[in-house]
PDB file of C-alpha atoms and ligand atoms in Angstrom:
ATOM      1  CA  MET A   1       9.032  76.115 -28.387  1.00 45.00           C
ATOM      2  CA  PRO A   2      12.261  75.551 -26.616  1.00 47.00           C
ATOM      3  CA  SER A   3      14.699  73.643 -28.751  1.00 51.00           C
ATOM      4  CA  ASP A   4      16.017  70.302 -27.642  1.00 58.00           C
ATOM      5  CA  PRO A   5      19.269  70.562 -25.515  1.00 56.00           C
ATOM      6  CA  ALA A   6      22.369  70.313 -27.435  1.00 57.00           C
ATOM      7  CA  PRO A   7      23.836  66.641 -27.291  1.00 56.00           C
ATOM      8  CA  ASP A   8      26.533  66.124 -24.643  1.00 57.00           C
ATOM      9  CA  PRO A   9      29.719  66.840 -26.466  1.00 55.00           C
ATOM     10  CA  ASP A  10      31.570  64.050 -24.485  1.00 59.00           C
ATOM     11  CA  PRO A  11      29.061  61.443 -23.341  1.00 55.00           C
ATOM     12  CA  ASP A  12      30.430  59.125 -20.769  1.00 60.00           C
ATOM     13  CA  PRO A  13      29.826  55.631 -22.530  1.00 53.00           C
ATOM     14  CA  VAL A  14      29.949  53.865 -19.158  1.00 54.00           C
ATOM     15  CA  ALA A  15      27.340  56.120 -17.383  1.00 56.00           C
ATOM     16  CA  ALA A  16      25.118  55.838 -20.217  1.00 57.00           C
ATOM     17  CA  GLN A  17      24.641  52.026 -19.761  1.00 63.00           C
ATOM     18  CA  PRO A  18      22.585  50.528 -16.928  1.00 63.00           C
ATOM     19  CA  ALA A  19      24.733  48.476 -14.733  1.00 68.00           C
ATOM     20  CA  THR A  20      22.914  45.417 -15.845  1.00 70.00           C
ATOM     21  CA  ASP A  21      19.656  44.823 -17.962  1.00 68.00           C
ATOM     22  CA  THR A  22      18.130  42.642 -15.490  1.00 73.00           C
ATOM     23  CA  ARG A  23      14.737  44.032 -14.223  1.00 77.00           C
ATOM     24  CA  LEU A  24      13.600  41.448 -11.735  1.00 80.00           C
ATOM     25  CA  ASP A  25      10.000  41.747 -10.578  1.00 83.00           C
ATOM     26  CA  TYR A  26       9.360  40.483  -7.186  1.00 87.00           C
ATOM     27  CA  ARG A  27       6.403  38.312  -6.958  1.00 87.00           C
ATOM     28  CA  ARG A  28       7.239  35.332  -4.598  1.00 87.00           C
ATOM     29  CA  ALA A  29       5.610  36.420  -1.418  1.00 90.00           C
ATOM     30  CA  ALA A  30       3.944  39.091   0.555  1.00 93.00           C
ATOM     31  CA  LEU A  31       4.631  40.336   4.179  1.00 96.00           C
ATOM     32  CA  SER A  32       1.749  41.460   6.426  1.00 95.00           C
ATOM     33  CA  GLU A  33       1.597  42.456   9.931  1.00 96.00           C
ATOM     34  CA  THR A  34      -0.529  39.371  10.714  1.00 94.00           C
ATOM     35  CA  ASP A  35       2.049  36.953   9.173  1.00 92.00           C
ATOM     36  CA  VAL A  36       4.981  38.050  11.383  1.00 96.00           C
ATOM     37  CA  ASP A  37       5.909  37.037  14.955  1.00 96.00           C
ATOM     38  CA  GLN A  38       5.473  39.732  17.549  1.00 94.00           C
ATOM     39  CA  ASP A  39       9.092  38.944  18.484  1.00 94.00           C
ATOM     40  CA  PRO A  40      11.618  40.079  15.659  1.00 96.00           C
ATOM     41  CA  ILE A  41      14.172  37.519  16.861  1.00 95.00           C
ATOM     42  CA  THR A  42      11.857  34.688  16.331  1.00 95.00           C
ATOM     43  CA  GLN A  43      10.786  36.095  13.025  1.00 97.00           C
ATOM     44  CA  PHE A  44      14.361  36.535  11.989  1.00 96.00           C
ATOM     45  CA  ASN A  45      15.206  32.984  12.945  1.00 96.00           C
ATOM     46  CA  ARG A  46      12.215  31.839  10.962  1.00 97.00           C
ATOM     47  CA  TRP A  47      13.407  33.679   7.834  1.00 97.00           C
ATOM     48  CA  LEU A  48      16.937  32.367   8.402  1.00 96.00           C
ATOM     49  CA  ALA A  49      15.668  28.880   8.474  1.00 96.00           C
ATOM     50  CA  GLU A  50      13.659  29.430   5.241  1.00 97.00           C
ATOM     51  CA  ALA A  51      17.023  31.066   3.620  1.00 97.00           C
ATOM     52  CA  ALA A  52      18.955  27.976   4.731  1.00 97.00           C
ATOM     53  CA  THR A  53      16.777  25.816   2.445  1.00 97.00           C
ATOM     54  CA  VAL A  54      17.927  27.728  -0.618  1.00 97.00           C
ATOM     55  CA  LEU A  55      21.284  29.158   0.172  1.00 97.00           C
ATOM     56  CA  GLU A  56      24.574  27.902   1.150  1.00 97.00           C
ATOM     57  CA  GLU A  57      25.610  30.739   3.494  1.00 97.00           C
ATOM     58  CA  PRO A  58      22.246  32.331   4.607  1.00 97.00           C
ATOM     59  CA  ASN A  59      24.141  33.544   7.687  1.00 96.00           C
ATOM     60  CA  ALA A  60      26.499  35.754   5.641  1.00 97.00           C
ATOM     61  CA  MET A  61      25.718  39.472   6.342  1.00 98.00           C
ATOM     62  CA  THR A  62      27.210  42.889   5.537  1.00 98.00           C
ATOM     63  CA  LEU A  63      28.517  44.514   8.632  1.00 98.00           C
ATOM     64  CA  ALA A  64      28.812  48.338   8.451  1.00 98.00           C
ATOM     65  CA  THR A  65      30.868  50.311  10.900  1.00 98.00           C
ATOM     66  CA  VAL A  66      31.944  53.955  11.066  1.00 98.00           C
ATOM     67  CA  GLY A  67      35.670  54.854  11.315  1.00 96.00           C
ATOM     68  CA  THR A  68      37.294  57.578  13.542  1.00 93.00           C
ATOM     69  CA  ASP A  69      37.219  59.716  10.465  1.00 95.00           C
ATOM     70  CA  GLY A  70      33.397  59.397  10.410  1.00 96.00           C
ATOM     71  CA  ARG A  71      33.544  57.395   7.179  1.00 97.00           C
ATOM     72  CA  PRO A  72      31.567  54.193   6.794  1.00 98.00           C
ATOM     73  CA  ALA A  73      33.218  50.796   5.951  1.00 98.00           C
ATOM     74  CA  ALA A  74      31.314  47.561   5.050  1.00 98.00           C
ATOM     75  CA  ARG A  75      32.374  43.954   4.749  1.00 98.00           C
ATOM     76  CA  MET A  76      30.761  40.485   4.876  1.00 98.00           C
ATOM     77  CA  VAL A  77      31.009  38.444   8.144  1.00 98.00           C
ATOM     78  CA  LEU A  78      29.148  35.329   9.233  1.00 97.00           C
ATOM     79  CA  LEU A  79      26.341  35.374  11.858  1.00 97.00           C
ATOM     80  CA  ARG A  80      27.297  32.901  14.531  1.00 95.00           C
ATOM     81  CA  ALA A  81      23.963  33.242  16.555  1.00 85.00           C
ATOM     82  CA  ALA A  82      20.854  35.360  16.670  1.00 77.00           C
ATOM     83  CA  ALA A  83      19.292  35.030  20.162  1.00 81.00           C
ATOM     84  CA  LEU A  84      17.705  37.281  22.684  1.00 74.00           C
ATOM     85  CA  LYS A  85      21.268  38.265  23.711  1.00 85.00           C
ATOM     86  CA  GLY A  86      21.887  39.553  20.196  1.00 94.00           C
ATOM     87  CA  PHE A  87      23.589  39.104  16.806  1.00 97.00           C
ATOM     88  CA  ASP A  88      26.969  37.531  17.397  1.00 97.00           C
ATOM     89  CA  PHE A  89      29.952  37.461  14.912  1.00 97.00           C
ATOM     90  CA  TYR A  90      33.673  36.576  15.338  1.00 97.00           C
ATOM     91  CA  THR A  91      36.640  38.208  14.125  1.00 98.00           C
ATOM     92  CA  ASN A  92      40.051  39.734  14.851  1.00 98.00           C
ATOM     93  CA  ARG A  93      40.050  42.207  17.495  1.00 97.00           C
ATOM     94  CA  GLN A  94      42.887  44.116  15.819  1.00 96.00           C
ATOM     95  CA  SER A  95      41.234  44.397  12.517  1.00 98.00           C
ATOM     96  CA  ARG A  96      39.981  47.574  10.864  1.00 98.00           C
ATOM     97  CA  LYS A  97      36.267  46.728  12.042  1.00 98.00           C
ATOM     98  CA  ALA A  98      37.496  46.094  15.551  1.00 98.00           C
ATOM     99  CA  ALA A  99      39.190  49.633  15.549  1.00 98.00           C
ATOM    100  CA  ASP A 100      36.003  51.151  14.247  1.00 98.00           C
ATOM    101  CA  LEU A 101      33.875  49.471  16.831  1.00 98.00           C
ATOM    102  CA  ALA A 102      36.262  50.446  19.642  1.00 97.00           C
ATOM    103  CA  ALA A 103      35.808  54.071  18.598  1.00 97.00           C
ATOM    104  CA  ALA A 104      32.085  53.981  17.661  1.00 98.00           C
ATOM    105  CA  PRO A 105      30.408  50.899  19.185  1.00 98.00           C
ATOM    106  CA  TRP A 106      27.420  50.819  16.949  1.00 98.00           C
ATOM    107  CA  ALA A 107      26.859  48.902  13.801  1.00 98.00           C
ATOM    108  CA  ALA A 108      24.421  47.919  11.046  1.00 98.00           C
ATOM    109  CA  LEU A 109      23.955  44.507   9.525  1.00 98.00           C
ATOM    110  CA  VAL A 110      22.323  43.606   6.209  1.00 98.00           C
ATOM    111  CA  PHE A 111      21.120  40.053   5.075  1.00 98.00           C
ATOM    112  CA  HIS A 112      20.228  39.710   1.502  1.00 98.00           C
ATOM    113  CA  TRP A 113      18.523  36.458   0.374  1.00 98.00           C
ATOM    114  CA  PRO A 114      17.904  36.800  -3.313  1.00 97.00           C
ATOM    115  CA  PRO A 115      16.094  33.567  -3.987  1.00 96.00           C
ATOM    116  CA  LEU A 116      13.480  34.641  -1.409  1.00 97.00           C
ATOM    117  CA  GLN A 117      13.485  38.267  -2.532  1.00 97.00           C
ATOM    118  CA  ARG A 118      14.079  39.217   1.101  1.00 98.00           C
ATOM    119  CA  GLN A 119      16.456  41.559   3.040  1.00 98.00           C
ATOM    120  CA  VAL A 120      16.846  42.117   6.661  1.00 98.00           C
ATOM    121  CA  ARG A 121      18.451  45.054   8.177  1.00 98.00           C
ATOM    122  CA  VAL A 122      19.657  45.288  11.932  1.00 98.00           C
ATOM    123  CA  GLU A 123      21.025  48.131  13.821  1.00 97.00           C
ATOM    124  CA  GLY A 124      22.169  48.551  17.303  1.00 97.00           C
ATOM    125  CA  PRO A 125      25.102  48.967  19.879  1.00 97.00           C
ATOM    126  CA  VAL A 126      28.020  46.418  19.901  1.00 98.00           C
ATOM    127  CA  THR A 127      29.823  44.897  22.771  1.00 98.00           C
ATOM    128  CA  PRO A 128      32.455  42.147  23.012  1.00 97.00           C
ATOM    129  CA  VAL A 129      31.053  38.584  23.445  1.00 97.00           C
ATOM    130  CA  PRO A 130      32.233  37.476  27.118  1.00 96.00           C
ATOM    131  CA  GLU A 131      35.569  35.694  27.041  1.00 97.00           C
ATOM    132  CA  GLU A 132      34.337  32.291  28.049  1.00 97.00           C
ATOM    133  CA  GLU A 133      31.729  32.271  25.309  1.00 96.00           C
ATOM    134  CA  ALA A 134      34.361  33.067  22.716  1.00 97.00           C
ATOM    135  CA  ASP A 135      36.493  30.299  24.147  1.00 97.00           C
ATOM    136  CA  GLY A 136      33.682  27.803  23.815  1.00 96.00           C
ATOM    137  CA  TYR A 137      33.003  28.847  20.152  1.00 96.00           C
ATOM    138  CA  PHE A 138      36.740  28.883  19.118  1.00 97.00           C
ATOM    139  CA  ALA A 139      37.007  25.368  20.491  1.00 97.00           C
ATOM    140  CA  LEU A 140      34.186  24.188  18.126  1.00 96.00           C
ATOM    141  CA  ARG A 141      35.899  25.551  14.993  1.00 96.00           C
ATOM    142  CA  PRO A 142      37.888  23.350  12.582  1.00 96.00           C
ATOM    143  CA  ARG A 143      41.517  23.233  13.450  1.00 97.00           C
ATOM    144  CA  GLU A 144      42.579  24.794  10.155  1.00 96.00           C
ATOM    145  CA  SER A 145      40.424  27.874  11.100  1.00 96.00           C
ATOM    146  CA  GLN A 146      41.902  27.968  14.618  1.00 97.00           C
ATOM    147  CA  LEU A 147      45.459  28.133  13.040  1.00 97.00           C
ATOM    148  CA  GLY A 148      44.234  30.725  10.591  1.00 96.00           C
ATOM    149  CA  ALA A 149      43.163  32.925  13.539  1.00 97.00           C
ATOM    150  CA  TRP A 150      46.746  32.689  14.959  1.00 97.00           C
ATOM    151  CA  VAL A 151      48.625  33.562  11.716  1.00 97.00           C
ATOM    152  CA  SER A 152      46.519  36.394  10.238  1.00 96.00           C
ATOM    153  CA  PRO A 153      47.269  39.972  11.433  1.00 96.00           C
ATOM    154  CA  GLN A 154      43.790  40.795   9.811  1.00 97.00           C
ATOM    155  CA  SER A 155      43.635  44.046   7.972  1.00 97.00           C
ATOM    156  CA  GLN A 156      47.378  44.856   8.189  1.00 97.00           C
ATOM    157  CA  VAL A 157      49.577  45.220   5.158  1.00 98.00           C
ATOM    158  CA  ILE A 158      51.730  42.124   4.655  1.00 98.00           C
ATOM    159  CA  PRO A 159      54.760  41.574   2.262  1.00 98.00           C
ATOM    160  CA  ASP A 160      53.211  38.761   0.265  1.00 98.00           C
ATOM    161  CA  ARG A 161      51.433  35.382   0.395  1.00 98.00           C
ATOM    162  CA  ALA A 162      54.651  33.436   1.205  1.00 98.00           C
ATOM    163  CA  TRP A 163      54.946  35.434   4.415  1.00 98.00           C
ATOM    164  CA  LEU A 164      51.608  34.150   5.516  1.00 97.00           C
ATOM    165  CA  GLU A 165      52.266  30.568   4.470  1.00 97.00           C
ATOM    166  CA  THR A 166      55.449  30.704   6.574  1.00 98.00           C
ATOM    167  CA  ARG A 167      53.579  31.797   9.583  1.00 97.00           C
ATOM    168  CA  LEU A 168      51.034  29.035   9.091  1.00 97.00           C
ATOM    169  CA  GLU A 169      53.883  26.410   8.873  1.00 98.00           C
ATOM    170  CA  GLU A 170      55.308  27.834  12.096  1.00 98.00           C
ATOM    171  CA  ALA A 171      51.893  27.792  13.795  1.00 97.00           C
ATOM    172  CA  THR A 172      51.338  24.160  12.506  1.00 97.00           C
ATOM    173  CA  ARG A 173      54.704  23.020  14.079  1.00 97.00           C
ATOM    174  CA  ARG A 174      53.979  24.918  17.314  1.00 97.00           C
ATOM    175  CA  PHE A 175      50.640  23.363  18.155  1.00 97.00           C
ATOM    176  CA  GLN A 176      51.354  19.978  16.680  1.00 97.00           C
ATOM    177  CA  GLY A 177      49.615  17.241  18.707  1.00 96.00           C
ATOM    178  CA  ALA A 178      48.203  19.851  21.128  1.00 96.00           C
ATOM    179  CA  PRO A 179      44.794  21.630  21.364  1.00 96.00           C
ATOM    180  CA  ILE A 180      44.865  25.056  19.962  1.00 98.00           C
ATOM    181  CA  PRO A 181      43.934  27.805  22.381  1.00 97.00           C
ATOM    182  CA  ARG A 182      41.982  31.022  21.339  1.00 98.00           C
ATOM    183  CA  PRO A 183      44.483  33.815  20.285  1.00 98.00           C
ATOM    184  CA  PRO A 184      44.038  36.745  22.619  1.00 97.00           C
ATOM    185  CA  HIS A 185      43.439  38.886  19.399  1.00 97.00           C
ATOM    186  CA  TRP A 186      40.415  36.754  18.366  1.00 98.00           C
ATOM    187  CA  GLY A 187      36.956  36.990  19.690  1.00 98.00           C
ATOM    188  CA  GLY A 188      33.355  37.872  19.194  1.00 98.00           C
ATOM    189  CA  TYR A 189      31.200  40.948  18.982  1.00 98.00           C
ATOM    190  CA  ARG A 190      27.464  40.986  20.023  1.00 97.00           C
ATOM    191  CA  LEU A 191      25.043  43.521  18.313  1.00 97.00           C
ATOM    192  CA  ARG A 192      22.016  44.116  20.532  1.00 96.00           C
ATOM    193  CA  PRO A 193      19.393  45.037  18.084  1.00 96.00           C
ATOM    194  CA  GLN A 194      17.434  48.235  18.496  1.00 95.00           C
ATOM    195  CA  ALA A 195      15.763  48.073  15.131  1.00 97.00           C
ATOM    196  CA  ILE A 196      15.158  45.075  12.823  1.00 97.00           C
ATOM    197  CA  GLU A 197      13.579  45.571   9.494  1.00 98.00           C
ATOM    198  CA  PHE A 198      12.068  42.739   7.262  1.00 98.00           C
ATOM    199  CA  TRP A 199      11.859  43.693   3.596  1.00 98.00           C
ATOM    200  CA  GLN A 200       9.874  41.541   1.027  1.00 97.00           C
ATOM    201  CA  GLY A 201      10.147  42.407  -2.570  1.00 96.00           C
ATOM    202  CA  ARG A 202       6.736  43.002  -4.213  1.00 95.00           C
ATOM    203  CA  PRO A 203       5.684  43.664  -7.997  1.00 93.00           C
ATOM    204  CA  GLY A 204       6.268  47.069  -9.381  1.00 92.00           C
ATOM    205  CA  ARG A 205       8.799  48.103  -6.607  1.00 93.00           C
ATOM    206  CA  VAL A 206       5.846  48.473  -4.223  1.00 93.00           C
ATOM    207  CA  HIS A 207       7.618  46.252  -1.577  1.00 96.00           C
ATOM    208  CA  ASP A 208       6.597  45.474   2.038  1.00 97.00           C
ATOM    209  CA  ARG A 209       8.703  46.711   4.907  1.00 98.00           C
ATOM    210  CA  LEU A 210       7.963  46.040   8.477  1.00 98.00           C
ATOM    211  CA  ARG A 211      10.402  47.568  10.988  1.00 98.00           C
ATOM    212  CA  TYR A 212      10.476  46.662  14.694  1.00 97.00           C
ATOM    213  CA  ARG A 213      12.113  48.972  17.024  1.00 96.00           C
ATOM    214  CA  GLN A 214      12.794  49.561  20.648  1.00 92.00           C
ATOM    215  CA  ALA A 215      11.050  52.856  21.398  1.00 83.00           C
ATOM    216  CA  PRO A 216      10.427  54.696  24.537  1.00 81.00           C
ATOM    217  CA  GLU A 217       6.822  54.244  24.032  1.00 80.00           C
ATOM    218  CA  SER A 218       7.155  50.484  23.492  1.00 78.00           C
ATOM    219  CA  ALA A 219       8.053  49.992  27.268  1.00 82.00           C
ATOM    220  CA  GLY A 220      10.928  47.653  26.805  1.00 79.00           C
ATOM    221  CA  GLY A 221       9.134  45.726  24.013  1.00 90.00           C
ATOM    222  CA  TRP A 222       9.062  46.209  20.361  1.00 95.00           C
ATOM    223  CA  LEU A 223       7.099  48.699  18.332  1.00 95.00           C
ATOM    224  CA  MET A 224       6.244  47.410  14.746  1.00 96.00           C
ATOM    225  CA  GLU A 225       5.804  49.954  11.952  1.00 97.00           C
ATOM    226  CA  ARG A 226       5.234  49.697   8.082  1.00 98.00           C
ATOM    227  CA  LEU A 227       7.758  51.648   6.060  1.00 98.00           C
ATOM    228  CA  ALA A 228       7.062  53.050   2.625  1.00 98.00           C
ATOM    229  CA  PRO A 229       9.169  51.142   0.059  1.00 98.00           C
TER     230      PRO A 229
HETATM  231  C1  FMN B 301      30.896  35.480   2.993  1.00 58.75           C
HETATM  232  C2  FMN B 301      31.991  35.955   3.769  1.00 58.75           C
HETATM  233  C3  FMN B 301      32.034  35.673   5.209  1.00 58.75           C
HETATM  234  C4  FMN B 301      33.015  36.228   6.010  1.00 58.75           C
HETATM  235  N1  FMN B 301      33.007  36.026   7.284  1.00 58.75           N
HETATM  236  C5  FMN B 301      33.890  36.663   8.105  1.00 58.75           C
HETATM  237  C6  FMN B 301      33.726  36.407   9.443  1.00 58.75           C
HETATM  238  O1  FMN B 301      33.007  35.734  10.125  1.00 58.75           O
HETATM  239  N2  FMN B 301      34.894  37.021  10.258  1.00 58.75           N
HETATM  240  C7  FMN B 301      35.858  37.894   9.833  1.00 58.75           C
HETATM  241  O2  FMN B 301      36.639  38.365  10.496  1.00 58.75           O
HETATM  242  N3  FMN B 301      35.934  38.016   8.441  1.00 58.75           N
HETATM  243  C8  FMN B 301      34.942  37.429   7.528  1.00 58.75           C
HETATM  244  N4  FMN B 301      34.978  37.582   6.168  1.00 58.75           N
HETATM  245  C9  FMN B 301      36.000  38.371   5.608  1.00 58.75           C
HETATM  246  C10 FMN B 301      35.691  39.927   5.997  1.00 58.75           C
HETATM  247  O3  FMN B 301      34.703  40.239   4.812  1.00 58.75           O
HETATM  248  C11 FMN B 301      36.817  40.856   5.723  1.00 58.75           C
HETATM  249  O4  FMN B 301      37.661  40.720   4.683  1.00 58.75           O
HETATM  250  C12 FMN B 301      37.848  40.771   7.064  1.00 58.75           C
HETATM  251  O5  FMN B 301      37.062  40.493   8.182  1.00 58.75           O
HETATM  252  C13 FMN B 301      38.641  42.099   7.346  1.00 58.75           C
HETATM  253  O6  FMN B 301      37.679  43.257   7.319  1.00 58.75           O
HETATM  254  P1  FMN B 301      38.093  44.594   8.027  1.00 58.75           P
HETATM  255  O7  FMN B 301      39.525  44.926   7.352  1.00 58.75           O
HETATM  256  O8  FMN B 301      37.088  45.573   7.643  1.00 58.75           O
HETATM  257  O9  FMN B 301      38.168  44.366   9.587  1.00 58.75           O
HETATM  258  C14 FMN B 301      34.100  37.157   5.418  1.00 58.75           C
HETATM  259  C15 FMN B 301      33.985  37.378   3.943  1.00 58.75           C
HETATM  260  C16 FMN B 301      33.003  36.758   3.287  1.00 58.75           C
HETATM  261  C17 FMN B 301      32.930  36.970   1.789  1.00 58.75           C
END
């Protein structure tokens, strides 16, 4: 009989612990091919509306990009609209994500709606939102956010918080009593989905996954496939 392996002389006390003791079993709902809309954008907006009934920011999504060094980076952004044209978000066009998208104009989005035990993944090429649409959206933003867009050189190293506050005071004075135009470095990006996957948690980790993708054989439409969990 082989003897038991010798105990690890230097066990890592952190690695030995699970990250959390939570073992949530997913029992809220199921997802079947007959439940979902044939159009994934309609299906997405349906799930988003349901998420809006239980979450403050259901439009918060992880945006993953790839840098010029080939390495991924991910951060949260807010979805502005999901429509036929694509999934729109707004940001600083001199930010790290903008530099990534300039070099590799393709991204992945992830929505996670824990109270519904749902995840949606979206992938596709990204292009800038047309300038006039960006102007229209910027004009709708609260004045405070408009000022913020002017003062923050997003993703750059800055000396300290006070430096930012000083710039904010300067911008507040500069635009006093006047409408605030969209800064040239601020705008939108539009991800045109080529694949959208809907994930519904199920008991025993035997989840439901339905993926729509635009495939050569789907002739401009969407092909729906079930993926193993
Ligand atoms: C819930 C949430 C929503 C956010 N929404 C946006 C957004 O819509 N646009 C944006 O530029 N940054 C947003 N941020 C900040 C980004 O996560 C990130 O810090 C910033 O865009 C800089 O990213 P980058 O350096 O990778 O370009 C959000 C952060 C959180 C937590």
